[in-house]
Short mmCIF file of C-alpha atoms in Angstrom, two decimals:
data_model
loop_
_atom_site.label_atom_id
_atom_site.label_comp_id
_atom_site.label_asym_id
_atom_site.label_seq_id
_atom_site.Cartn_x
_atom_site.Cartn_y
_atom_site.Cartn_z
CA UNK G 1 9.01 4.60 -20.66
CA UNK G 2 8.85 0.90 -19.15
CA UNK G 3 12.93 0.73 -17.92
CA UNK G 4 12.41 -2.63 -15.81
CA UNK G 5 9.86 -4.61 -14.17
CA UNK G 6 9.78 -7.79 -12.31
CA UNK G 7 7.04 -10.41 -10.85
CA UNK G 8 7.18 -13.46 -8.09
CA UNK G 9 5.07 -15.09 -6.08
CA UNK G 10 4.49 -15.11 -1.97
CA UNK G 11 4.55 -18.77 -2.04
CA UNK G 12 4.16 -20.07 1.95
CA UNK G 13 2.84 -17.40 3.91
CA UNK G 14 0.15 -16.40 6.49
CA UNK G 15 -2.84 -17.15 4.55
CA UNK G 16 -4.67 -16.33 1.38
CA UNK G 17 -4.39 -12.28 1.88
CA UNK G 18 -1.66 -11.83 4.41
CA UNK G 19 1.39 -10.25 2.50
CA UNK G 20 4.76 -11.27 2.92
CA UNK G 21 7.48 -8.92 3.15
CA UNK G 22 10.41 -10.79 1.88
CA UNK G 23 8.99 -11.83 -1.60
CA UNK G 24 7.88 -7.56 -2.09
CA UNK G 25 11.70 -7.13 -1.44
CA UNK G 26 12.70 -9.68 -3.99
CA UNK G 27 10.64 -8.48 -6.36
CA UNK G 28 11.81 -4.80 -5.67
CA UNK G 29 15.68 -5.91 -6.08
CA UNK G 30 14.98 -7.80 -8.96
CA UNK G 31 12.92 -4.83 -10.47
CA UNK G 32 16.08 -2.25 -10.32
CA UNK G 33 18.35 -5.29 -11.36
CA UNK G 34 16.50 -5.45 -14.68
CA UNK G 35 16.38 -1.95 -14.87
CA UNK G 36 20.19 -1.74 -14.29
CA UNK G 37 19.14 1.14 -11.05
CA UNK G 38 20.25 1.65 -7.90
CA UNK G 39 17.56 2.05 -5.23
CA UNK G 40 18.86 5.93 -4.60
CA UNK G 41 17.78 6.82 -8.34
CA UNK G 42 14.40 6.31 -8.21
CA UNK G 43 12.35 8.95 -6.60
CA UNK G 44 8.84 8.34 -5.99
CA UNK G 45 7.13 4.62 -5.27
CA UNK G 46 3.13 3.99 -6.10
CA UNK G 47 2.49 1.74 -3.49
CA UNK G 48 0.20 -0.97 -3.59
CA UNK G 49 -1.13 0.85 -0.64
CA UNK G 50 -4.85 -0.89 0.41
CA UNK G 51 -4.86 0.94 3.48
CA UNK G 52 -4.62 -1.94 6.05
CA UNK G 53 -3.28 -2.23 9.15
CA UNK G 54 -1.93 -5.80 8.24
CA UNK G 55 -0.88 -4.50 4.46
CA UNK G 56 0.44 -1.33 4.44
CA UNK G 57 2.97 -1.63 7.73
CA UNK G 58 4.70 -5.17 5.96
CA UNK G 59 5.01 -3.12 2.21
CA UNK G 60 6.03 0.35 3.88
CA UNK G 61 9.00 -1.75 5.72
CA UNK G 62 9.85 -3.71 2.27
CA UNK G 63 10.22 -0.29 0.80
CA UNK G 64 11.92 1.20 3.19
CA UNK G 65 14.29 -1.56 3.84
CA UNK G 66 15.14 -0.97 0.38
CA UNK G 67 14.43 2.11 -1.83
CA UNK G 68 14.87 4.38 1.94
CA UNK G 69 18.31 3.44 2.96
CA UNK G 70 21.53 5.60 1.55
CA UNK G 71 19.63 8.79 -0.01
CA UNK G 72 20.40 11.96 -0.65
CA UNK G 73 16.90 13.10 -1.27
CA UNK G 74 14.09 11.29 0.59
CA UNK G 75 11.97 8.95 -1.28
CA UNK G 76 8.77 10.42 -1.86
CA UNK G 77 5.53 7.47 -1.09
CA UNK G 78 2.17 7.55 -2.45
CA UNK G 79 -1.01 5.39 -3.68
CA UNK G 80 -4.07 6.20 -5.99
CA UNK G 81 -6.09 4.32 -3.74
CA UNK G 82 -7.02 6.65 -1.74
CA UNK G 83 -7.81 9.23 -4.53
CA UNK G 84 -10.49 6.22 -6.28
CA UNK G 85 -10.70 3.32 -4.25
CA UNK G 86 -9.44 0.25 -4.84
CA UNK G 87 -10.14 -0.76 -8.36
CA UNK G 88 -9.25 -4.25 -7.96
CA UNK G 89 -7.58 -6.43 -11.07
CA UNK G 90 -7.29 -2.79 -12.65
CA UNK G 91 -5.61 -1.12 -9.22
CA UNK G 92 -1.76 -1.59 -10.79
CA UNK G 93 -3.10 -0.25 -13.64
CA UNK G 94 -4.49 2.65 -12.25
CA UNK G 95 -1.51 3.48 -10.69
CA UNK G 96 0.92 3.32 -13.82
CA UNK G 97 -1.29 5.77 -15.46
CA UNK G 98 -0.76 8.21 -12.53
CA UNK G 99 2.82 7.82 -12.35
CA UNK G 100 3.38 8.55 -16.24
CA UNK G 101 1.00 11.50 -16.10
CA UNK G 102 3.48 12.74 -12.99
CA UNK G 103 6.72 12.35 -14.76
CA UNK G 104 5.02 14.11 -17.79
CA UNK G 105 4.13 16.83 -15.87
CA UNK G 106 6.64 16.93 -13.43
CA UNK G 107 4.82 16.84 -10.32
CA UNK G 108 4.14 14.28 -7.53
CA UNK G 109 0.34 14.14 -7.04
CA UNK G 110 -0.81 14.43 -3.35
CA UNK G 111 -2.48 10.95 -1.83
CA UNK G 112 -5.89 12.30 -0.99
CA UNK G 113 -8.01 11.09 1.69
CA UNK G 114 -4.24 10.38 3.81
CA UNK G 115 -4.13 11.70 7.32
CA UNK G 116 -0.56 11.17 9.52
CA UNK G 117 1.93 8.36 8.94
CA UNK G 118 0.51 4.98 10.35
CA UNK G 119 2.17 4.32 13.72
CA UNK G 120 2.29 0.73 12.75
CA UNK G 121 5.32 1.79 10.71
CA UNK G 122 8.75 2.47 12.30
CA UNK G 123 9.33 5.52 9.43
CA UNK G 124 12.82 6.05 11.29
CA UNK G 125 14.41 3.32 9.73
CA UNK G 126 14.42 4.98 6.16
CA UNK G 127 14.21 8.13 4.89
CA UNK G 128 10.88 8.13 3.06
CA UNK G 129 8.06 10.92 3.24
CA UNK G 130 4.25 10.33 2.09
CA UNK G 131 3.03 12.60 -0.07
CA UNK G 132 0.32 14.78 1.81
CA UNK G 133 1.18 17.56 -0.41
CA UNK G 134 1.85 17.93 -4.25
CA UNK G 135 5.11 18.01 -4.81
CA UNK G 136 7.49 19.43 -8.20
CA UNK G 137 9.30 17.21 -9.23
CA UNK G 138 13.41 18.03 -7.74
CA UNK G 139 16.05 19.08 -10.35
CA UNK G 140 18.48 16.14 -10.39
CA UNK G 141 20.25 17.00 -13.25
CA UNK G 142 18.82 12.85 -14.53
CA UNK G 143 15.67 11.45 -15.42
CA UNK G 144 12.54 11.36 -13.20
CA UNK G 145 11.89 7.76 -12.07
CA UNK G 146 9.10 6.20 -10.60
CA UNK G 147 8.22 2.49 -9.51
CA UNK G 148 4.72 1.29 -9.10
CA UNK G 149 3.67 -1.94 -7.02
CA UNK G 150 0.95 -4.39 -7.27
CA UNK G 151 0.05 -7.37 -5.51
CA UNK G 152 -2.47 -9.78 -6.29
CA UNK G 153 -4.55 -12.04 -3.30
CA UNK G 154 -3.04 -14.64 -4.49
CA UNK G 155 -0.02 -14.16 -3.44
CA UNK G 156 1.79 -12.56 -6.99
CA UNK G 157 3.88 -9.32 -6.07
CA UNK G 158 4.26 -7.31 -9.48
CA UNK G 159 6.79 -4.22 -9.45
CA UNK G 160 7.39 -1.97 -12.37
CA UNK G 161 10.22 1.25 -12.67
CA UNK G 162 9.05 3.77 -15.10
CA UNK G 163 11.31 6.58 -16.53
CA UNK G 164 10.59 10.07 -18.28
CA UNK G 165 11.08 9.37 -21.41
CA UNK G 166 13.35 11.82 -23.89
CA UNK G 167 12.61 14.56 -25.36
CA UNK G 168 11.36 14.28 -28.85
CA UNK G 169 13.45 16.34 -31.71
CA UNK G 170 11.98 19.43 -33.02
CA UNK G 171 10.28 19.06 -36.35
CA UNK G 172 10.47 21.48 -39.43
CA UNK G 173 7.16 23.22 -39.65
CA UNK G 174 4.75 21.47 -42.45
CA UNK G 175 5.06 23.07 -45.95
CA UNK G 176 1.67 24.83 -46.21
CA UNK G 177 2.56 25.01 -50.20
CA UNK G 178 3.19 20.98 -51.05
CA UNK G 179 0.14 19.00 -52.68
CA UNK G 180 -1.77 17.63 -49.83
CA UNK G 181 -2.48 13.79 -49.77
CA UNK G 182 -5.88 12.77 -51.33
CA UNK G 183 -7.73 10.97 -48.23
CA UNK G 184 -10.56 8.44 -49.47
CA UNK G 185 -14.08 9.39 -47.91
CA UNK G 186 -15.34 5.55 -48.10
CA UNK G 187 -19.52 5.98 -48.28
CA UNK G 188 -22.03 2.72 -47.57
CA UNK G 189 -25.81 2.06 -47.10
CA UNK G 190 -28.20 -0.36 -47.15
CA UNK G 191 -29.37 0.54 -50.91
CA UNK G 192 -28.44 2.72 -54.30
CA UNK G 193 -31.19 5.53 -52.94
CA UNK G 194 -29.41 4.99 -48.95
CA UNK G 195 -26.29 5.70 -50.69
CA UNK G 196 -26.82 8.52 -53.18
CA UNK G 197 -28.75 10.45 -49.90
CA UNK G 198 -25.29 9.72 -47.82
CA UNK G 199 -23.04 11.26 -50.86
CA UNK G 200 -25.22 14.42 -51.15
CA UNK G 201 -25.53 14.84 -47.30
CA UNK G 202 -21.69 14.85 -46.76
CA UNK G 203 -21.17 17.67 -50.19
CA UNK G 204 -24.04 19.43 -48.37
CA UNK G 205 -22.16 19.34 -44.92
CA UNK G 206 -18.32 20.22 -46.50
CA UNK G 207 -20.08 23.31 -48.50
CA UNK G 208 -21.60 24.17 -44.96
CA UNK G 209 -18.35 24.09 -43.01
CA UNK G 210 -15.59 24.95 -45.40
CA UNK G 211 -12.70 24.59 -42.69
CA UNK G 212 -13.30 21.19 -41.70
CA UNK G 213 -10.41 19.00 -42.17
CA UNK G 214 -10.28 16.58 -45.03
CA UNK G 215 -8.47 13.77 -42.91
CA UNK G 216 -11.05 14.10 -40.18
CA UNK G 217 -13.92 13.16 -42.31
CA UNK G 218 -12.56 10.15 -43.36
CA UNK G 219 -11.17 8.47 -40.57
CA UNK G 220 -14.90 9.29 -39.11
CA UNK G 221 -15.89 7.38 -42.09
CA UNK G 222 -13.73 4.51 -42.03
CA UNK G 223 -13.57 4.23 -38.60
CA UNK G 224 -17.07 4.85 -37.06
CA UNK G 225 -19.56 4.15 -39.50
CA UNK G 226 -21.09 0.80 -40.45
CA UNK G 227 -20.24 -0.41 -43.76
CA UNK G 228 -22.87 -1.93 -45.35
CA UNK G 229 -24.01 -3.77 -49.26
CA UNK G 230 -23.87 -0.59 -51.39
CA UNK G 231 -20.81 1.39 -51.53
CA UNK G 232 -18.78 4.22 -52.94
CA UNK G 233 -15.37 6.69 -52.39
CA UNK G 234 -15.60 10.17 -52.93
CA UNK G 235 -11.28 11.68 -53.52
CA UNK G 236 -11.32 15.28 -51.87
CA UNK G 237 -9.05 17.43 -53.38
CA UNK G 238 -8.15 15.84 -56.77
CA UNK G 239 -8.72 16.68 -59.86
CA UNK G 240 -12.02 17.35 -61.06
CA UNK G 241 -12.60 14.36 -63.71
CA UNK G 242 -15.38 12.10 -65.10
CA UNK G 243 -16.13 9.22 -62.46
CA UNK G 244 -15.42 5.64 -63.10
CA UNK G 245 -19.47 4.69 -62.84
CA UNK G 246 -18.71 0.84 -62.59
CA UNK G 247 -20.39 -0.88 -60.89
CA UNK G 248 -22.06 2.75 -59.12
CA UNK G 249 -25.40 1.10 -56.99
CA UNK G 250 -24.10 -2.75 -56.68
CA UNK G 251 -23.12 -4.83 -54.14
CA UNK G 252 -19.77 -5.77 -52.71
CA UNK G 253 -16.88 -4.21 -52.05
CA UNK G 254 -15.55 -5.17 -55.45
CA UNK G 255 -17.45 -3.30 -57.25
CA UNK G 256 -17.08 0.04 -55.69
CA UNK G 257 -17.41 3.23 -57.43
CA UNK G 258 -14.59 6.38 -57.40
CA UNK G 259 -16.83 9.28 -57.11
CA UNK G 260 -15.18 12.95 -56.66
CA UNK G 261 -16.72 16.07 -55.63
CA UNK G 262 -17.83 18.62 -58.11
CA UNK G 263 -19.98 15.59 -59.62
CA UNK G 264 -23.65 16.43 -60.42
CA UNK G 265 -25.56 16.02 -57.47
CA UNK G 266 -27.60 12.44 -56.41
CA UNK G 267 -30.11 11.62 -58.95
CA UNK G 268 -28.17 12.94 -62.22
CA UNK G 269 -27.10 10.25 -64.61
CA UNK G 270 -27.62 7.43 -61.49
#
């Protein structure tokens, strides 16, 4: 789960793509401040990381100038970029997604592609390691943490602290003997005949595979079929009764029939 974030801007620096390493430290304090964290409690970084020798040495000193001082456990530094490349607007992206698949799983993912610490970087001034290796996650006896960085070319500095989120509650098993919901199977086409075909092709189907589910079919139905002029519902499951013909074969949603199975089949009393 999201538990802060913060964004500011380089303003006056260098150029259009030279970083500046006092606005990524603002927007790191400001991060934990609207988190409510302490640098020490946060235990892996996804750096922005775009593996240059003017980038990377001016965020690795913003980081460890202030998520590497006063630690008990080193932080622990890595970057998808050099898994996938740099994916550009999507790169912070990219890296959120890898950060809450690592506190799921509870494992820091190796940076591939990484060979030794840059010697641009004075790493003695902090006690952060780069993750050459997977890593499980160390037994704090508190949530696992993570921040993720991005900053744009334009000078915006983005910086986000994620936290595993709880455990969910354990649920009663379902009740295999209560009276399962009756899930609409919503049926289209372009004409009476279209539709009539569609309705015997689906009874044809179910009779076919007996242990598909019920809810599956129709949110396939709803959801990835086009609906078009002629329509009708079949009701799996309930009662076998007469059908409400209304309307069966015209257009507009209006007007559309209740069909159930056990009906006689397309072309009987249509």
């Amino acid at each position: 789960m999201l538990r802060g974030s913060a964004v500011n801007q380089d303003g006056a620096s260098n150029g259009l793509s030279a970083p500046h390493g006092p606005s990524q430290r603002r927007v790191i304090r400001a991060a934990l401040e609207n988190a409510r964290l302490t640098p020490a409690v946060v235990d892996l970084v996804e750096a922005h990381g775009t593996g240059t020798t003017l980038g990377d040495p001016i965020e690795a000193q913003a980081l460890l100038a202030t998520y590497g001082q006063d630690r008990e456990h080193p932080l622990r530094l890595g970057s998808v970029k050099s898994n996938i490349g740099h994916t550009m607007a999507a790169s912070g992206a990219a890296g959120v997604i890898k950060m809450i698949m690592a506190l799921r799983h509870g494992l820091m993912p190796r940076s591939l592609h990484a060979g030794e610490p840059s010697h641009d970087v004075d790493w003695t001034t902090g006690s952060v390691e780069l993750l050459d290796q997977p890593v499980q996650w160390p037994e704090t006896g508190r949530a696992r943490r993570a921040a993720v960085s991005s900053f744009g070319v334009s000078g915006t500095n983005a910086h986000v602290i994620l936290e595993q989120a709880p455990a969910l509650p354990e649920t009663a098993p379902a009740d295999d003997t209560a009276t399962p919901a009756v899930i609409p199977w919503v049926l289209s086409g372009r004409s009476a005949a279209a539709l009539a075909e569609q309705r015997h092709r689906l009874l044809s189907f179910i009779e076919r595979n007996p242990g598909v589910r019920p809810v599956d079919i129709g949110h396939s139905l709803a959801a990835g079929r086009s609906a078009f002029e002629y329509r009708s519902v079949l009701l799996p499951g309930a009662p076998r009764a007469h059908a409400d013909r209304r309307g069966r074969g015209r257009r507009g949603p209006a007007r559309r029939a209740v069909l159930r199975p056990g009906l006689p089949a397309p072309g009987h009393g249509t």
